Tab-separated table of C-alpha atoms (C1' of nucleotides) in Angstrom:
chain	number	residue	atom	x	y	z
L	1	UNK	CA	13.140	14.038	3.688
L	2	UNK	CA	14.782	10.771	4.477
L	3	UNK	CA	13.411	8.603	7.222
L	4	UNK	CA	16.546	6.618	7.862
L	5	UNK	CA	18.520	9.683	8.840
L	6	UNK	CA	15.891	11.182	11.088
L	7	UNK	CA	13.438	8.526	12.134
L	8	UNK	CA	10.197	9.862	13.468
L	9	UNK	CA	11.456	13.224	14.509
L	10	UNK	CA	8.125	14.758	13.897
L	11	UNK	CA	6.165	13.132	16.613
L	12	UNK	CA	2.492	13.601	17.055
L	13	UNK	CA	-0.305	11.605	18.621
L	14	UNK	CA	-2.466	9.598	16.317
L	15	UNK	CA	-6.078	10.533	15.772
L	16	UNK	CA	-8.763	8.099	16.803
L	17	UNK	CA	-9.442	7.288	13.177
L	18	UNK	CA	-5.790	6.433	12.647
L	19	UNK	CA	-5.732	4.315	15.795
L	20	UNK	CA	-8.735	2.391	14.533
L	21	UNK	CA	-6.659	1.230	11.585
L	22	UNK	CA	-4.230	-0.551	13.920
L	23	UNK	CA	-5.554	-4.103	14.203
L	24	UNK	CA	-3.773	-5.150	17.404
L	25	UNK	CA	-4.880	-2.134	19.399
L	26	UNK	CA	-8.177	-3.733	20.387
L	27	UNK	CA	-6.352	-6.753	21.756
L	28	UNK	CA	-4.669	-4.744	24.496
L	29	UNK	CA	-5.876	-3.942	27.954
L	30	UNK	CA	-6.410	-0.337	28.955
L	31	UNK	CA	-2.980	0.186	30.508
L	32	UNK	CA	-1.213	-1.668	27.743
L	33	UNK	CA	-3.003	0.401	25.153
L	34	UNK	CA	-2.076	3.564	26.969
L	35	UNK	CA	1.586	2.652	26.858
L	36	UNK	CA	1.409	1.693	23.197
L	37	UNK	CA	-0.343	4.889	22.160
L	38	UNK	CA	2.165	6.866	24.180
L	39	UNK	CA	5.051	5.427	22.196
L	40	UNK	CA	3.466	5.334	18.757
L	41	UNK	CA	4.876	7.771	16.260
L	42	UNK	CA	3.833	8.490	12.747
L	43	UNK	CA	5.608	9.927	9.792
L	44	UNK	CA	4.811	10.755	6.205
L	45	UNK	CA	6.622	8.812	3.543
L	46	UNK	CA	6.783	10.151	0.022
L	47	UNK	CA	6.582	7.872	-2.961
L	48	UNK	CA	9.948	6.186	-3.378
L	49	UNK	CA	11.072	6.735	0.211
L	50	UNK	CA	12.597	3.786	2.028
L	51	UNK	CA	11.094	3.024	5.425
L	52	UNK	CA	13.840	0.562	6.149
L	53	UNK	CA	16.677	-1.021	4.229
L	54	UNK	CA	18.336	-4.383	4.323
L	55	UNK	CA	21.132	-4.477	6.836
L	56	UNK	CA	19.969	-1.624	9.005
L	57	UNK	CA	19.493	-2.327	12.706
L	58	UNK	CA	15.935	-2.578	13.907
L	59	UNK	CA	14.640	0.339	15.891
L	60	UNK	CA	10.959	0.231	15.125
L	61	UNK	CA	8.173	-2.113	14.367
L	62	UNK	CA	6.261	-0.571	11.498
L	63	UNK	CA	2.670	-0.407	10.425
L	64	UNK	CA	0.821	1.239	7.580
L	65	UNK	CA	-1.897	3.692	8.529
L	66	UNK	CA	-2.546	4.976	5.054
L	67	UNK	CA	-0.973	4.488	1.653
L	68	UNK	CA	0.827	1.519	0.177
L	69	UNK	CA	4.285	0.059	0.743
L	70	UNK	CA	6.347	-2.497	-1.113
L	71	UNK	CA	8.340	-5.225	0.574
L	72	UNK	CA	11.286	-6.422	-1.456
L	73	UNK	CA	14.591	-8.170	-1.079
L	74	UNK	CA	17.823	-8.147	-3.023
L	75	UNK	CA	19.209	-11.574	-3.742
L	76	UNK	CA	22.825	-12.574	-4.264
L	77	UNK	CA	22.714	-11.814	-7.971
L	78	UNK	CA	21.666	-8.269	-7.230
L	79	UNK	CA	18.172	-8.754	-8.539
L	80	UNK	CA	15.297	-7.296	-6.622
L	81	UNK	CA	12.484	-9.593	-5.707
L	82	UNK	CA	9.222	-8.119	-4.525
L	83	UNK	CA	7.562	-10.176	-1.857
L	84	UNK	CA	4.378	-8.315	-1.310
L	85	UNK	CA	2.660	-5.010	-0.944
L	86	UNK	CA	1.623	-3.718	2.446
L	87	UNK	CA	-1.758	-1.997	2.537
L	88	UNK	CA	-3.208	0.003	5.461
L	89	UNK	CA	-3.521	-2.141	8.582
L	90	UNK	CA	-0.424	-4.139	7.727
L	91	UNK	CA	2.467	-4.440	10.205
L	92	UNK	CA	5.905	-5.801	9.443
L	93	UNK	CA	9.363	-6.373	10.818
L	94	UNK	CA	8.231	-8.455	13.780
L	95	UNK	CA	10.621	-11.265	12.880
L	96	UNK	CA	13.668	-9.048	13.056
L	97	UNK	CA	12.306	-6.981	15.924
L	98	UNK	CA	11.914	-10.145	17.967
L	99	UNK	CA	15.561	-11.015	17.650
L	100	UNK	CA	16.742	-7.414	17.508
L	101	UNK	CA	18.575	-8.192	14.324
L	102	UNK	CA	18.994	-6.269	11.122
L	103	UNK	CA	16.308	-5.877	8.500
L	104	UNK	CA	16.205	-8.597	5.923
L	105	UNK	CA	14.297	-6.658	3.313
L	106	UNK	CA	13.593	-3.219	1.983
L	107	UNK	CA	10.381	-1.398	2.577
L	108	UNK	CA	9.626	1.316	0.084
L	109	UNK	CA	6.618	3.568	-0.259
L	110	UNK	CA	4.792	3.152	-3.534
L	111	UNK	CA	2.947	6.387	-2.914
L	112	UNK	CA	2.650	9.028	-0.254
L	113	UNK	CA	1.930	7.050	2.882
L	114	UNK	CA	1.413	7.456	6.591
L	115	UNK	CA	3.583	5.026	8.519
L	116	UNK	CA	3.397	4.327	12.231
L	117	UNK	CA	6.319	3.067	14.284
L	118	UNK	CA	6.467	1.346	17.635
L	119	UNK	CA	9.871	1.285	19.285
L	120	UNK	CA	11.367	-2.203	19.687
L	121	UNK	CA	11.562	-1.735	23.428
L	122	UNK	CA	7.828	-1.129	23.624
L	123	UNK	CA	7.314	-3.993	21.213
L	124	UNK	CA	9.118	-6.286	23.621
L	125	UNK	CA	7.320	-4.834	26.611
L	126	UNK	CA	4.003	-5.693	24.969
L	127	UNK	CA	5.262	-9.188	24.255
L	128	UNK	CA	6.076	-9.554	27.933
L	129	UNK	CA	2.727	-8.277	29.151
L	130	UNK	CA	-0.050	-8.956	26.680
L	131	UNK	CA	-1.280	-12.369	25.647
L	132	UNK	CA	-3.455	-10.837	22.969
L	133	UNK	CA	-0.449	-9.085	21.491
L	134	UNK	CA	1.524	-12.327	21.515
L	135	UNK	CA	-1.250	-14.056	19.674
L	136	UNK	CA	-1.332	-11.306	17.095
L	137	UNK	CA	2.411	-11.448	16.476
L	138	UNK	CA	2.379	-15.231	16.286
L	139	UNK	CA	-0.416	-15.129	13.755
L	140	UNK	CA	1.445	-12.475	11.874
L	141	UNK	CA	4.624	-14.533	11.664
L	142	UNK	CA	2.749	-17.579	10.496
L	143	UNK	CA	0.873	-15.760	7.781
L	144	UNK	CA	3.989	-13.942	6.652
L	145	UNK	CA	5.774	-17.245	6.227
L	146	UNK	CA	2.949	-18.454	4.043
L	147	UNK	CA	3.135	-15.252	2.056
L	148	UNK	CA	6.832	-15.556	1.390
L	149	UNK	CA	6.389	-19.060	0.115
L	150	UNK	CA	3.490	-17.938	-2.035
L	151	UNK	CA	5.592	-15.068	-3.356
L	152	UNK	CA	8.197	-17.489	-4.626
L	153	UNK	CA	5.542	-19.511	-6.367
L	154	UNK	CA	3.989	-16.418	-7.868
L	155	UNK	CA	7.392	-15.375	-9.147
L	156	UNK	CA	7.621	-18.574	-11.142
L	157	UNK	CA	4.189	-18.285	-12.664
L	158	UNK	CA	4.575	-17.962	-16.402
L	159	UNK	CA	1.071	-16.623	-16.917
L	160	UNK	CA	0.816	-12.872	-16.199
L	161	UNK	CA	-2.911	-13.066	-15.533
L	162	UNK	CA	-2.404	-15.591	-12.789
L	163	UNK	CA	0.485	-13.611	-11.330
L	164	UNK	CA	-1.683	-10.534	-11.059
L	165	UNK	CA	-4.527	-12.548	-9.586
L	166	UNK	CA	-2.385	-14.230	-6.959
L	167	UNK	CA	-0.651	-11.012	-6.006
L	168	UNK	CA	-3.996	-9.344	-5.538
L	169	UNK	CA	-5.219	-12.242	-3.461
L	170	UNK	CA	-2.154	-11.874	-1.229
L	171	UNK	CA	-2.935	-8.199	-0.734
L	172	UNK	CA	-6.399	-9.103	0.468
L	173	UNK	CA	-5.139	-11.511	3.103
L	174	UNK	CA	-7.711	-11.058	5.885
L	175	UNK	CA	-5.324	-12.202	8.614
L	176	UNK	CA	-2.418	-9.933	7.764
L	177	UNK	CA	-4.568	-7.051	6.691
L	178	UNK	CA	-7.845	-7.082	8.572
L	179	UNK	CA	-9.977	-4.027	8.361
L	180	UNK	CA	-9.116	-3.843	4.706
L	181	UNK	CA	-12.495	-4.275	3.098
L	182	UNK	CA	-13.190	-5.475	-0.383
L	183	UNK	CA	-11.921	-2.284	-1.931
L	184	UNK	CA	-8.261	-1.402	-2.194
L	185	UNK	CA	-6.824	1.859	-3.342
L	186	UNK	CA	-4.118	0.861	-5.758
L	187	UNK	CA	-3.397	2.220	-9.191
L	188	UNK	CA	-2.573	-0.074	-12.049
L	189	UNK	CA	0.873	1.462	-12.164
L	190	UNK	CA	1.483	0.614	-8.514
L	191	UNK	CA	0.243	-2.894	-9.077
L	192	UNK	CA	2.608	-3.158	-12.021
L	193	UNK	CA	5.562	-2.233	-9.814
L	194	UNK	CA	4.403	-4.778	-7.292
L	195	UNK	CA	3.955	-7.668	-9.681
L	196	UNK	CA	6.861	-6.758	-11.903
L	197	UNK	CA	4.925	-6.377	-15.120
L	198	UNK	CA	4.207	-3.498	-17.427
L	199	UNK	CA	1.187	-1.376	-16.698
L	200	UNK	CA	-0.337	-2.386	-19.997
L	201	UNK	CA	-0.063	-6.033	-19.156
L	202	UNK	CA	-1.558	-5.435	-15.721
L	203	UNK	CA	-4.397	-3.524	-17.321
L	204	UNK	CA	-4.997	-6.431	-19.655
L	205	UNK	CA	-4.998	-8.867	-16.758
L	206	UNK	CA	-7.400	-6.709	-14.766
L	207	UNK	CA	-9.777	-6.504	-17.682
L	208	UNK	CA	-9.650	-10.246	-17.938
L	209	UNK	CA	-10.256	-10.683	-14.217
L	210	UNK	CA	-13.201	-8.334	-14.490
L	211	UNK	CA	-14.848	-10.393	-17.203
L	212	UNK	CA	-14.376	-13.400	-14.957
L	213	UNK	CA	-16.278	-11.574	-12.252
L	214	UNK	CA	-13.389	-11.730	-9.807
L	215	UNK	CA	-12.902	-7.975	-9.468
L	216	UNK	CA	-14.329	-4.611	-10.398
L	217	UNK	CA	-11.933	-1.914	-11.473
L	218	UNK	CA	-12.477	1.636	-10.347
L	219	UNK	CA	-10.589	4.841	-10.824
L	220	UNK	CA	-7.546	4.599	-8.587
L	221	UNK	CA	-8.470	1.272	-7.116
L	222	UNK	CA	-10.387	-1.942	-7.413
L	223	UNK	CA	-12.917	-4.073	-5.600
L	224	UNK	CA	-12.628	-7.791	-5.084
L	225	UNK	CA	-15.896	-9.592	-5.724
L	226	UNK	CA	-14.566	-13.133	-5.702
L	227	UNK	CA	-11.458	-13.617	-3.588
L	228	UNK	CA	-11.603	-17.373	-3.941
L	229	UNK	CA	-11.364	-17.086	-7.709
L	230	UNK	CA	-8.279	-14.895	-7.362
L	231	UNK	CA	-6.602	-17.380	-5.064
L	232	UNK	CA	-7.289	-20.531	-6.977
L	233	UNK	CA	-7.105	-18.989	-10.401
L	234	UNK	CA	-9.346	-21.606	-11.891
L	235	UNK	CA	-10.152	-19.354	-14.797
L	236	UNK	CA	-8.366	-19.455	-18.136
Y	1	DT	C1'	-20.263	26.564	-2.911
Y	2	DC	C1'	-19.339	26.421	-7.605
Y	3	DA	C1'	-16.766	26.770	-11.883
Y	4	DT	C1'	-12.384	26.437	-13.924
Y	5	DT	C1'	-7.807	24.417	-14.228
Y	6	DA	C1'	-4.289	21.241	-13.285
Y	7	DA	C1'	-2.892	16.640	-12.263
Y	8	DA	C1'	-3.520	11.794	-12.090
Y	9	DT	C1'	-5.234	7.565	-13.943
Y	10	DT	C1'	-7.086	4.642	-17.356
Y	11	DG	C1'	-7.650	2.324	-21.686
Y	12	DT	C1'	-5.763	1.723	-26.088
Y	13	DT	C1'	-2.377	1.630	-29.935
F	1	DA	C1'	6.449	4.342	-25.018
F	2	DA	C1'	3.008	7.519	-26.379
F	3	DC	C1'	-1.699	8.945	-26.988
F	4	DA	C1'	-6.474	10.665	-25.945
F	5	DA	C1'	-10.307	10.208	-22.775
F	6	DT	C1'	-11.808	10.259	-18.244
F	7	DT	C1'	-11.729	11.096	-13.223
F	8	DT	C1'	-10.166	13.386	-9.298
F	9	DA	C1'	-7.862	17.138	-6.780
F	10	DA	C1'	-6.713	21.934	-6.383
F	11	DT	C1'	-7.591	26.544	-7.004
F	12	DG	C1'	-9.805	30.838	-6.548
F	13	DA	C1'	-13.763	33.886	-6.940
DNA sequence: TCATTAAATTGTT
DNA sequence: AACAATTTAATGA
């Protein structure tokens, strides 16, 4: 089922648990929250599904309730560059939603995910009424800018271990993805797609990061024990 | 609820 | 890219 052809046709209210994943919800007043919840829609995305594509007009501001998405962009040479992954609690598209432009990147589900959408009109209404929401979006834009710059740097890193470490550190950005604890559900295959390396190489890097005490690998996920080490990459 | 089976994920070559 | 070992999810009694 493609999302772009029938966006959010299956509409249902979000459960309280799902609402708790949305970081900006607590910043709203009662009436603002009511309006937001009223408009929020969720949809399932299968692995490989595109949530939005470059060039499409913006209709929704998206957030991840559950699962994992990949944010990528196609450059002039036709190569695909992955900017970052989007874990639960992450929201994106605010830049284009603000200006009501077209999407500048692709968002693809790495695995079966639950994606929430807020219509641009409601997005703008919240901007006009809630200071807390404005602060959230501003923060979001600022952090995203930093992430894009970091993504370019990561892309030029010759050392695979450092690339994996930095990419992981980006995923654990506490500003963009609050609520995300120290554990992240991500398979080594998904991480490989994200970083642009083979799964074997990612596995090797993870093993190395484990011996450095930066992470602990689990079945179907990993736990970060030293985020600072991942960021700085002072190992090796 | 438990035991069995299938599927997914990991670690290694 | 392929393999076996391990973990989780699904199934059905």
